[in-house]
CSV table of C-alpha atoms in Angstrom, one decimal:
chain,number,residue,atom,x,y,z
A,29,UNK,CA,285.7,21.5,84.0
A,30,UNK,CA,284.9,21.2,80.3
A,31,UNK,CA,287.9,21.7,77.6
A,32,UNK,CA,286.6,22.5,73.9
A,33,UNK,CA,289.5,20.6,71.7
A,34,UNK,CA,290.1,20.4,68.1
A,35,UNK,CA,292.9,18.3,66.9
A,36,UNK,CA,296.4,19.8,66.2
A,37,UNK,CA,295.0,23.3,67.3
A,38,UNK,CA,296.1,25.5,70.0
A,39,UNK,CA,293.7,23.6,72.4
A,40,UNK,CA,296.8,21.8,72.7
A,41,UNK,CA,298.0,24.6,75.0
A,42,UNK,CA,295.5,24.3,77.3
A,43,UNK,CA,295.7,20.7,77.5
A,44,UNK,CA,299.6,20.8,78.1
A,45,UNK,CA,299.1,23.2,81.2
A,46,UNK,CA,296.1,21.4,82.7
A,47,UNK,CA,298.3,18.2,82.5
A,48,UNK,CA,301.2,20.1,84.4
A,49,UNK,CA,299.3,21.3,86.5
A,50,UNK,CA,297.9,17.5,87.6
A,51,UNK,CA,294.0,18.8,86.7
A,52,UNK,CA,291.2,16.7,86.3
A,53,UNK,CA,289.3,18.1,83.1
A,54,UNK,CA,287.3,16.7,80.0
A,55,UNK,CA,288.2,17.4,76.7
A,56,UNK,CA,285.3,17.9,74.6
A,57,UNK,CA,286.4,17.6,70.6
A,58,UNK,CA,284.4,19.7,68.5
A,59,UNK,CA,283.4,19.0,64.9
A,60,UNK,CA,285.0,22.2,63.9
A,61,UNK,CA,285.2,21.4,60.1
A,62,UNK,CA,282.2,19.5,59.4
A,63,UNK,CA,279.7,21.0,57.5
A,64,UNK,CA,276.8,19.5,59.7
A,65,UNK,CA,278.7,19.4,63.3
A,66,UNK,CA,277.1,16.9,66.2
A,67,UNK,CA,279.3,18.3,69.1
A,68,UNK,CA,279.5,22.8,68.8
A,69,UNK,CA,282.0,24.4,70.8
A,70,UNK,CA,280.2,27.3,73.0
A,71,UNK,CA,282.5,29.8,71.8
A,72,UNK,CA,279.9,32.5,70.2
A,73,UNK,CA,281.9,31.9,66.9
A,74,UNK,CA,282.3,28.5,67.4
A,75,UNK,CA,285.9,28.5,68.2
A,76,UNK,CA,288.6,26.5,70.1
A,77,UNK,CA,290.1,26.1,73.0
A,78,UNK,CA,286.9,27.0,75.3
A,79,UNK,CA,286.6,26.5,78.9
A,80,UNK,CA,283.3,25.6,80.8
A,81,UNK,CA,283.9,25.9,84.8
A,82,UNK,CA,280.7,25.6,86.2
A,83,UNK,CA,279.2,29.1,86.1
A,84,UNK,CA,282.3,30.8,84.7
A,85,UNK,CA,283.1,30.2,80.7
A,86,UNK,CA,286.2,31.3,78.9
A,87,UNK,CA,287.5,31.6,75.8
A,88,UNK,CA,291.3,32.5,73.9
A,89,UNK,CA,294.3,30.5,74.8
A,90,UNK,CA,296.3,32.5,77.0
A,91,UNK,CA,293.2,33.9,78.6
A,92,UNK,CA,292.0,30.1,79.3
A,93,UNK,CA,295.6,29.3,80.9
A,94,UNK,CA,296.1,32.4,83.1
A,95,UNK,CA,292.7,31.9,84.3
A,96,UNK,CA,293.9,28.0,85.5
A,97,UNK,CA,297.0,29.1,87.0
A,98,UNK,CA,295.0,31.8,89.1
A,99,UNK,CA,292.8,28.8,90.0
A,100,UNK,CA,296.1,27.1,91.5
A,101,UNK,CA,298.2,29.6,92.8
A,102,UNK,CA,300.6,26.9,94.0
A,103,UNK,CA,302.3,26.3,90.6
A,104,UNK,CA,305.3,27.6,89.0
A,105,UNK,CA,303.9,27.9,85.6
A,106,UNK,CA,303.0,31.5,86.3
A,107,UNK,CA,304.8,33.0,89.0
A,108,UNK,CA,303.3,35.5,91.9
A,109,UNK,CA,306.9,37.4,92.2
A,110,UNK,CA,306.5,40.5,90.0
A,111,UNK,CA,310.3,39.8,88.7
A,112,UNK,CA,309.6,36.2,88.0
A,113,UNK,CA,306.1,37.2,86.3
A,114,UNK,CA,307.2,40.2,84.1
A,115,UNK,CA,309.8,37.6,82.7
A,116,UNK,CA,307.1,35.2,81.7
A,117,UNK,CA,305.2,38.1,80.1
A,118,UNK,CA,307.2,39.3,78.8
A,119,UNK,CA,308.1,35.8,77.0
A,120,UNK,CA,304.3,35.3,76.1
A,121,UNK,CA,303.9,38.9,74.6
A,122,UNK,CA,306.8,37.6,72.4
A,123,UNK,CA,305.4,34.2,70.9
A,124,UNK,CA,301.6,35.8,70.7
A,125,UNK,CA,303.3,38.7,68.6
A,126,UNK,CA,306.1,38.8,67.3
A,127,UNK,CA,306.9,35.0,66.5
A,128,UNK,CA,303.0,34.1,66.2
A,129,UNK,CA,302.3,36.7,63.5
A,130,UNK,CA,304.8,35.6,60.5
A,131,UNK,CA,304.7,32.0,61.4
A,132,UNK,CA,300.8,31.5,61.6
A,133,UNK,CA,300.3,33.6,58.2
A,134,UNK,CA,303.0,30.9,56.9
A,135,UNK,CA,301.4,28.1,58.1
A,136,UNK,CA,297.6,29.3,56.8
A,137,UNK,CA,299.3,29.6,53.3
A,138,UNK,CA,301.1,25.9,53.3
A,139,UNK,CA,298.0,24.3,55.0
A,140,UNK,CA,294.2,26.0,54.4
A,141,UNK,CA,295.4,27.1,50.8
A,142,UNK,CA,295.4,24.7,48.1
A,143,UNK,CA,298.5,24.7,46.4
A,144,UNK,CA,298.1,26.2,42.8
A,145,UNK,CA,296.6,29.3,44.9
A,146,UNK,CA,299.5,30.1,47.2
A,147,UNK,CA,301.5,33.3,46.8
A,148,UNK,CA,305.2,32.4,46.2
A,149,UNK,CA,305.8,36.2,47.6
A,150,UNK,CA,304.1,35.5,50.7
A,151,UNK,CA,305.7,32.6,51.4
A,152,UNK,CA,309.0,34.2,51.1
A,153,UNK,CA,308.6,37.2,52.7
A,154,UNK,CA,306.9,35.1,56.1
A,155,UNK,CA,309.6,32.6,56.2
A,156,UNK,CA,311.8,35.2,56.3
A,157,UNK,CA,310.1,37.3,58.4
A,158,UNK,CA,309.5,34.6,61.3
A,159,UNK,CA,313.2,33.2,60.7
A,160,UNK,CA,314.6,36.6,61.5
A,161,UNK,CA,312.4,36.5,64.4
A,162,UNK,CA,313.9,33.3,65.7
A,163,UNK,CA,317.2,34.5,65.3
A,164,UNK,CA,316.5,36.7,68.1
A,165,UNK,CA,316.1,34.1,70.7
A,166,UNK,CA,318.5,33.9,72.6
A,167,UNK,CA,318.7,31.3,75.4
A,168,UNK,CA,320.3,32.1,78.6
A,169,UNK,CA,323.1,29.2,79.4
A,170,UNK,CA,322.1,30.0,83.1
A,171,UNK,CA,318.4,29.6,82.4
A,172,UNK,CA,317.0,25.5,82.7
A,173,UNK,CA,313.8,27.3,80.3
A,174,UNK,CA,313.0,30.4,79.1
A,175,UNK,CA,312.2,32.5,81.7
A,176,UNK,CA,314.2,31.2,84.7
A,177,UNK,CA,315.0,27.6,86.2
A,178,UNK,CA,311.2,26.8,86.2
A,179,UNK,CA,308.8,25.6,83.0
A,180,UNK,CA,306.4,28.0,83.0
A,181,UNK,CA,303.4,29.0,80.3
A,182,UNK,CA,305.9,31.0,78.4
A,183,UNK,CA,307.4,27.5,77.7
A,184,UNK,CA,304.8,26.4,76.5
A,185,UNK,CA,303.5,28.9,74.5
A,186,UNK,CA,306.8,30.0,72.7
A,187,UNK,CA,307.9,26.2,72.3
A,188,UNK,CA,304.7,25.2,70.5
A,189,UNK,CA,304.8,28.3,68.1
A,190,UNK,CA,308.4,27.4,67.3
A,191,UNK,CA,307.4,23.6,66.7
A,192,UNK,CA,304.9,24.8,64.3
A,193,UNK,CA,308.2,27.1,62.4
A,194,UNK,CA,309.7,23.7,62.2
A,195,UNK,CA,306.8,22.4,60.5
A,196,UNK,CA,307.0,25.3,57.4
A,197,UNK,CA,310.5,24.1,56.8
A,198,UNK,CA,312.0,27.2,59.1
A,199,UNK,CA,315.3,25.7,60.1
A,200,UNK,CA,316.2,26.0,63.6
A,201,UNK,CA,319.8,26.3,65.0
A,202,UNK,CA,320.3,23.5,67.6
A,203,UNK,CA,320.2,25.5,70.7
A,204,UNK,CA,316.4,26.1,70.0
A,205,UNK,CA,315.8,22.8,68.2
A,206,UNK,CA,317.1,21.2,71.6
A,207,UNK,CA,314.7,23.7,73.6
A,208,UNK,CA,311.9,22.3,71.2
A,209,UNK,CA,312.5,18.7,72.1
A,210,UNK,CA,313.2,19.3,75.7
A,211,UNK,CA,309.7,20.7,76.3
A,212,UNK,CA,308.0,18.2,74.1
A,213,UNK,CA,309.0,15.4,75.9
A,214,UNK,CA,308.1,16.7,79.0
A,215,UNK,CA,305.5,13.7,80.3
A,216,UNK,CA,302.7,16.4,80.3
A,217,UNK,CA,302.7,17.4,76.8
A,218,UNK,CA,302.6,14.1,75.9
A,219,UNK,CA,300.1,12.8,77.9
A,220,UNK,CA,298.4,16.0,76.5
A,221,UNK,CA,298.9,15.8,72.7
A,222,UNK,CA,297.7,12.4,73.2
A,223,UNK,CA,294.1,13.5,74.1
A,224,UNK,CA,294.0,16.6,72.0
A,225,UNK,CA,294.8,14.5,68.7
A,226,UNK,CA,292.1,11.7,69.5
């Protein structure tokens, strides 16, 4: 099994599951910047994360991580029980929508646009936008992660998004700033954040 991986992109993702999960993969890093590239990701537009499975090839994050968990049925970061599952989704649907829409625009104007040409307005009106978003979290006392007692892809999915809010400057109240750390020291995304930055 081949991983596609840029550095600091949401490869990451797919790397942190795969590690969870105990996997044995290769991460491929792609020359997605260079002008004249040596290593191409097979994406048709060249994008990462892509996954090469012997005959079967897929691309987009989420798509990538469902597809591994269906592979091994066995773990809990996406459930079988309909309840358990439609929680997860449910979770997912949220960071790919809701929080990954203001905070991505935010991050595209603070990183891929030189300075003098970023919009002041636009700036303000995403950091708003994705800190009223975040205020909407709520995190069940009950819960160990987001969607129950296990750490599932919604875990990873929402906490990465989040750690990226941090990164604009988006402050955090310490209920989610604690959820943040929590998952990033898991072992796994460590192990993974390791290979997907080399």
């Amino acid at each position: 099994m081949k991983i596609y991986t840029y550095p600091k992109s949401r490869s990451l993702r797919v790397l942190w599951a795969l590690e969870e999960m105990g996997s044995e993969y290769e991460p491929i890093l792609v020359d997605l910047l260079s002008p004249n590239p040596t290593v191409i990701s097979p994406h048709p537009c060249g994008k990462v994360p892509f996954l090469t499975d012997e005959k079967v090839s897929v691309s987009e994050t989420l798509a990538i991580c469902i597809y591994l968990c269906e592979q091994h049925p066995d773990t809990c970061l996406y459930p079988t029980d309909p309840r358990e599952k439609a929680s997860v989704n449910s979770w997912l649907s949220f960071a790919l929508t809701d929080l990954k829409a203001p905070v991505w625009n935010l991050l595209k104007q603070m990183v891929f646009i030189p300075e003098g040409q970023r919009s002041p307005d636009l700036m303000s009106y995403f950091t708003h936008e994705a800190s009223n978003v975040i205020s909407r979290i709520n995190l069940n006392p009950t819960h160990s992660w987001i969607a129950g007692s296990s750490f599932t892809l919604a875990d990873i999915f929402l906490s990465h998004t989040l750690h990226w809010a941090k990164l604009c400057g988006i402050e955090m109240h310490k209920e989610i700033d604690g959820y943040i750390t929590r998952a990033m020291s898991r072992p796994a995304f460590m192990r993974a954040q390791e290979k997907n930055n080399q």
